[in-house]
mmCIF file of C-alpha atoms in Angstrom:
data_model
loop_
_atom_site.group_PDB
_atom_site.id
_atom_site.type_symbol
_atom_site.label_atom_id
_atom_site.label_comp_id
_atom_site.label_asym_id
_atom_site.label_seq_id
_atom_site.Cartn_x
_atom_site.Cartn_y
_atom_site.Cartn_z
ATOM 1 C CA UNK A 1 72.521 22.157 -67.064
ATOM 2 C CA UNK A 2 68.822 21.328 -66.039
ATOM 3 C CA UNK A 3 65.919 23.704 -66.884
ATOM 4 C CA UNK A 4 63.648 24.194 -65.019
ATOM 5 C CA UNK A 5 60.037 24.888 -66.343
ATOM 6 C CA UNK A 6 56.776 25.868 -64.510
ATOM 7 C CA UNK A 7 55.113 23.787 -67.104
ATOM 8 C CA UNK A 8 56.753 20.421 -66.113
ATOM 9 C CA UNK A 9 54.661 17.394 -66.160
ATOM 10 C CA UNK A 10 55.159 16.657 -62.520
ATOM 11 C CA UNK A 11 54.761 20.343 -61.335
ATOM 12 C CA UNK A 12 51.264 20.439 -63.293
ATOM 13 C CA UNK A 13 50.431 16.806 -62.226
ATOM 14 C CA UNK A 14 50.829 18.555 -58.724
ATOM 15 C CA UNK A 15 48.640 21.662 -59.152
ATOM 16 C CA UNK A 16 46.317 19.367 -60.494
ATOM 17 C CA UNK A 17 46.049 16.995 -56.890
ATOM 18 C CA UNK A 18 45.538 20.223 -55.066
ATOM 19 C CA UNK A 19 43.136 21.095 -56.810
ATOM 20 C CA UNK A 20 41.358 18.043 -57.850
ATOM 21 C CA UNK A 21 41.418 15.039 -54.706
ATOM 22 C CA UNK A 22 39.139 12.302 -55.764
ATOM 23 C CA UNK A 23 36.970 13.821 -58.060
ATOM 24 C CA UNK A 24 36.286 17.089 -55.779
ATOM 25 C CA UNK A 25 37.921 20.120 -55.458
ATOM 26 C CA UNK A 26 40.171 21.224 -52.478
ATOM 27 C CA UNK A 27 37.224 23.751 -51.256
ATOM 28 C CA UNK A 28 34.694 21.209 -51.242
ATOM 29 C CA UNK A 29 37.326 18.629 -49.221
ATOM 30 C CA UNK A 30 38.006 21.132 -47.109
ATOM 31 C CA UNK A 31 34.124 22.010 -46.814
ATOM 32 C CA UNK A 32 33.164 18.461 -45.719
ATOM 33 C CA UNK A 33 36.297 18.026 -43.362
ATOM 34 C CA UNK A 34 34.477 21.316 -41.821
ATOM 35 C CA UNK A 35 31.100 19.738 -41.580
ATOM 36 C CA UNK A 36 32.195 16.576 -40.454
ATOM 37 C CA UNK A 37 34.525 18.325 -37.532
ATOM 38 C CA UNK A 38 31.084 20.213 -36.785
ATOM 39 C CA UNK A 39 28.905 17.537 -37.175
ATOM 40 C CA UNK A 40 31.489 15.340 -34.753
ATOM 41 C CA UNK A 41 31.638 18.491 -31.824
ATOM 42 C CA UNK A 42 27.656 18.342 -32.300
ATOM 43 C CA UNK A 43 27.468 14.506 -31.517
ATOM 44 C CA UNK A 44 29.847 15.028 -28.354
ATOM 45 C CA UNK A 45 27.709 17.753 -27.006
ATOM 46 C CA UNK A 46 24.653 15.672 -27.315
ATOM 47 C CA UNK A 47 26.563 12.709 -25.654
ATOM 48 C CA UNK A 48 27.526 15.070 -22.602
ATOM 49 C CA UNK A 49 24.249 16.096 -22.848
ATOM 50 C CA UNK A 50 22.809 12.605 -22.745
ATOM 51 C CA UNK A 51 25.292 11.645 -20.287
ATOM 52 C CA UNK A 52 24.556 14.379 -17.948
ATOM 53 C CA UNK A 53 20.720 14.193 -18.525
ATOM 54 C CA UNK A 54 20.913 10.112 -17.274
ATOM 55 C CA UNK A 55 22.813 11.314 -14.550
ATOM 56 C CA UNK A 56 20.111 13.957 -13.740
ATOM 57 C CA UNK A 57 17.448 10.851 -14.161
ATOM 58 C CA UNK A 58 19.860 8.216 -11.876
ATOM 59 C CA UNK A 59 19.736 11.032 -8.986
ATOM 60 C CA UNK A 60 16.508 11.945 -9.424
ATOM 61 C CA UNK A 61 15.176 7.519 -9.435
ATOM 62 C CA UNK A 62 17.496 7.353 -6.251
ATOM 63 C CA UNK A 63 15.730 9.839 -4.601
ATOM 64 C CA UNK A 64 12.384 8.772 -5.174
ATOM 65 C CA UNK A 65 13.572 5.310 -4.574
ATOM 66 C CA UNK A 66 14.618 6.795 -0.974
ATOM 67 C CA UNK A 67 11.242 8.759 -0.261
ATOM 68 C CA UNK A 68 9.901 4.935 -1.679
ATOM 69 C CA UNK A 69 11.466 3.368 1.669
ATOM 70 C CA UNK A 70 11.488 5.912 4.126
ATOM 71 C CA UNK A 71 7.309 6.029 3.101
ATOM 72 C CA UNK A 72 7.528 2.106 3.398
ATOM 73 C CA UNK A 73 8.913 2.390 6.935
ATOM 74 C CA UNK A 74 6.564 4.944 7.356
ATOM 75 C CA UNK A 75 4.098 2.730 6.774
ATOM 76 C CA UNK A 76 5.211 -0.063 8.264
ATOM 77 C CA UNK A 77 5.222 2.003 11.573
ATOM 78 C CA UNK A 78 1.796 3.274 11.457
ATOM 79 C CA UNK A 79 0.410 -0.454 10.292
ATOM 80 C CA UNK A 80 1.962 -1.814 14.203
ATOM 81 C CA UNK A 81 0.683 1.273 16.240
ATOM 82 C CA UNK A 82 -2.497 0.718 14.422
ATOM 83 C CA UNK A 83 -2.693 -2.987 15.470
ATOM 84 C CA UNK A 84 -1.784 -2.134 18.553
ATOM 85 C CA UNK A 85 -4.184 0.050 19.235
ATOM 86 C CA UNK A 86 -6.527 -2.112 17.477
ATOM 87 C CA UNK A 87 -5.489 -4.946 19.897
ATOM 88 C CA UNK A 88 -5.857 -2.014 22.982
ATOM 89 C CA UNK A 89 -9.114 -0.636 21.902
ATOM 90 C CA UNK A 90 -10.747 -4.633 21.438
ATOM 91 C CA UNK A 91 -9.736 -5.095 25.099
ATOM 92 C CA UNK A 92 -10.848 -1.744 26.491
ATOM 93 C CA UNK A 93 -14.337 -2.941 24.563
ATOM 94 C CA UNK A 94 -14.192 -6.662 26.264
ATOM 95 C CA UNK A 95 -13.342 -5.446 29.317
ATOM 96 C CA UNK A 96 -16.417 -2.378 29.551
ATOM 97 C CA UNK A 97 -18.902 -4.329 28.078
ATOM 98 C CA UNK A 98 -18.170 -7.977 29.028
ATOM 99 C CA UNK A 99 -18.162 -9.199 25.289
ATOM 100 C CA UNK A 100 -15.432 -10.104 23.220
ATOM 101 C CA UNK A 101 -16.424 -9.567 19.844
ATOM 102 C CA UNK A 102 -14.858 -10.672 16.255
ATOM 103 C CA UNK A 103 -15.648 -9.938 12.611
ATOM 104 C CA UNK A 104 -16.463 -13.340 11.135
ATOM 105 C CA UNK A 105 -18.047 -12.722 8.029
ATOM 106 C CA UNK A 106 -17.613 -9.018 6.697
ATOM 107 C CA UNK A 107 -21.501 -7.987 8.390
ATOM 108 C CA UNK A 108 -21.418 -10.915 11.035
ATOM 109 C CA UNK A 109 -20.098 -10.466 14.375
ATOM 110 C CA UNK A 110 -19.848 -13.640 17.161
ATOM 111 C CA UNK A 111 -20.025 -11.897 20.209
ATOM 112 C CA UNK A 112 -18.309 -14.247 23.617
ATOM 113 C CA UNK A 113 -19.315 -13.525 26.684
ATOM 114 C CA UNK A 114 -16.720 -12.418 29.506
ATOM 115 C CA UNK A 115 -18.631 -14.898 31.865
ATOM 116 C CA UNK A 116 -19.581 -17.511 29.455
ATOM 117 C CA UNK A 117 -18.912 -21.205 30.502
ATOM 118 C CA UNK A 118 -17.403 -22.652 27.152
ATOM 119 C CA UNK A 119 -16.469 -21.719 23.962
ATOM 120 C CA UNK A 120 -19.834 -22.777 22.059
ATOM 121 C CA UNK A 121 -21.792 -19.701 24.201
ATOM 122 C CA UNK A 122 -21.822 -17.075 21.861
ATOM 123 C CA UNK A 123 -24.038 -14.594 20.658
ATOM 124 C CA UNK A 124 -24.323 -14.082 16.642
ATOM 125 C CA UNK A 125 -25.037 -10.856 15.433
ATOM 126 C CA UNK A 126 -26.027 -9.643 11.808
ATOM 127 C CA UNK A 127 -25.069 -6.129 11.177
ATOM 128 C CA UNK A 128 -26.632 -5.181 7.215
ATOM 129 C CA UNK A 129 -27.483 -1.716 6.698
ATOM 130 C CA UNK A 130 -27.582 -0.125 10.053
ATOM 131 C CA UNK A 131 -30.040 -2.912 11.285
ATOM 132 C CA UNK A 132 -28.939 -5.697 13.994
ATOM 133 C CA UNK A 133 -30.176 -9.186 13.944
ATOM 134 C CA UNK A 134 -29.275 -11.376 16.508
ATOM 135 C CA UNK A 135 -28.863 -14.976 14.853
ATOM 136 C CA UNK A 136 -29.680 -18.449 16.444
ATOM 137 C CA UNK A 137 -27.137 -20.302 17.684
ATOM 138 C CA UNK A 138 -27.505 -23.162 20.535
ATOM 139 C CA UNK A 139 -26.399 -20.579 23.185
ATOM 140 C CA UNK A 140 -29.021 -18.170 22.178
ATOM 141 C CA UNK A 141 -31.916 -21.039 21.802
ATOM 142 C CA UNK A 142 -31.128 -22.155 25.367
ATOM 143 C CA UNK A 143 -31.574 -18.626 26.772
ATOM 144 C CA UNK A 144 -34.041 -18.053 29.282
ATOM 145 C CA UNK A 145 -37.450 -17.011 28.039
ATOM 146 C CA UNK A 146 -36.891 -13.497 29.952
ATOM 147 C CA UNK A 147 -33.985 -12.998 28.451
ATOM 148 C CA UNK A 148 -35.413 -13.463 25.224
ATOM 149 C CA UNK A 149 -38.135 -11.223 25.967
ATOM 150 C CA UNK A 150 -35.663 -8.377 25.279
ATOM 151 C CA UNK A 151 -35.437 -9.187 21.667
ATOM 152 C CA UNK A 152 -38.945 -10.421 20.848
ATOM 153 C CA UNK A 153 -40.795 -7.370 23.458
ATOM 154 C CA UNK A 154 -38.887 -5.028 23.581
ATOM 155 C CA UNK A 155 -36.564 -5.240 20.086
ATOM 156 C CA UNK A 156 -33.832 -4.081 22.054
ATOM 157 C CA UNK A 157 -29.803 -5.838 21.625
ATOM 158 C CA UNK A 158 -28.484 -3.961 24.318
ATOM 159 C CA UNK A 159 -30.631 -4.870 26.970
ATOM 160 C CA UNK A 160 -30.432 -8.334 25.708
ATOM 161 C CA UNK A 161 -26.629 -8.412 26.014
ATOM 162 C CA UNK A 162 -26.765 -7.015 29.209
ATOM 163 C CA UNK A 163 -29.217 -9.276 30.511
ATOM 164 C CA UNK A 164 -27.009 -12.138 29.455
ATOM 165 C CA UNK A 165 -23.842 -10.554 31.339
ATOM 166 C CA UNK A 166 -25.990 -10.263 34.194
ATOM 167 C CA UNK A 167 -27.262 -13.602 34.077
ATOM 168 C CA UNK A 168 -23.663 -15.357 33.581
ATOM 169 C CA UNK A 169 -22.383 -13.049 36.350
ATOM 170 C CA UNK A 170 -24.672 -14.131 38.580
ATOM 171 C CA UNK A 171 -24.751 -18.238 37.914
ATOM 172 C CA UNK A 172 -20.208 -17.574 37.768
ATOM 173 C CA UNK A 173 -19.980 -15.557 40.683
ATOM 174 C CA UNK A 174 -23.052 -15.979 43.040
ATOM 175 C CA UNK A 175 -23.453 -19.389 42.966
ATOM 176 C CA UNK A 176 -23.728 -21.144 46.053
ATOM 177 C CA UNK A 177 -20.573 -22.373 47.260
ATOM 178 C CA UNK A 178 -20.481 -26.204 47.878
#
């Protein structure tokens, strides 16, 4: 016949781990299993968060990175019709007033003559705060006296370009033929 006894060793040794689990009590376990489980659903939402946010960034980079080229092309485009009609309009101006002219030195400008007979006649030009100075070269030096009347008389560049043209047009194209 066996006894049985709610004051057994191993039935109080029992109560005792339910109560007692390594040095805290069953409500304070069970009190930091709840934390931790909270603590763990709080560091997944912030992942998804996180996750979601970089996802939110990525879309948002790609789309600037898209407005990026499509601006680039943009760009690229206007840069050629601008050259081109850089390239038309220096034409337009060789062909109406008889000079092609260059940017040499940021306010110097060599100025070539439609009619000129090589490629050392050329007219330099000094453009500095809204003032032109027409600089020696040997072209200029070997100029006609009348010609350079229009710079030293009469202060005038215009006239003295177009009395070159007219000069040059006439020794090019009314020249006696031989």
């Amino acid at each position: 016949m066996v006894l049985a006894s709610s004051s057994s060793p191993s039935s109080s040794s029992s109560s005792i781990a339910d109560n007692i689990i390594g040095g805290h009590s069953v409500a304070e376990v069970r009190q930091k299993a709840a934390n931790f489980e909270r603590e763990h659903r709080e560091t997944i939402r912030r992942e998804r968060e996180a996750v979601a946010s970089a996802q939110r960034w990525k879309e948002l980079a790609e789309k600037q990175k898209s407005k990026a080229e499509e601006g680039s092309k943009r760009l690229s485009r206007l840069k050629e019709v601008f050259r081109s009609k850089v390239s038309e309009f220096r034409e337009a101006c060789y062909r109406m007033t008889g000079y092609k002219i260059e940017l040499i030195d940021g306010d110097k400008y060599r100025l070539r003559p439609m009619y000129a007979g090589s490629d050392r006649d050329f007219v330099l030009i000094h453009f500095h705060h809204g003032q032109l100075s027409v600089l020696e070269t040997d072209f200029v030096r070997e100029l006609d006296k009348k010609v350079s009347a229009y710079l030293t008389r009469f202060h005038s560049v215009p006239a003295f370009l177009s009395q070159i043209t007219l000069d040059l047009f006439s020794q090019t194209t009314l020249a006696p033929v031989s």
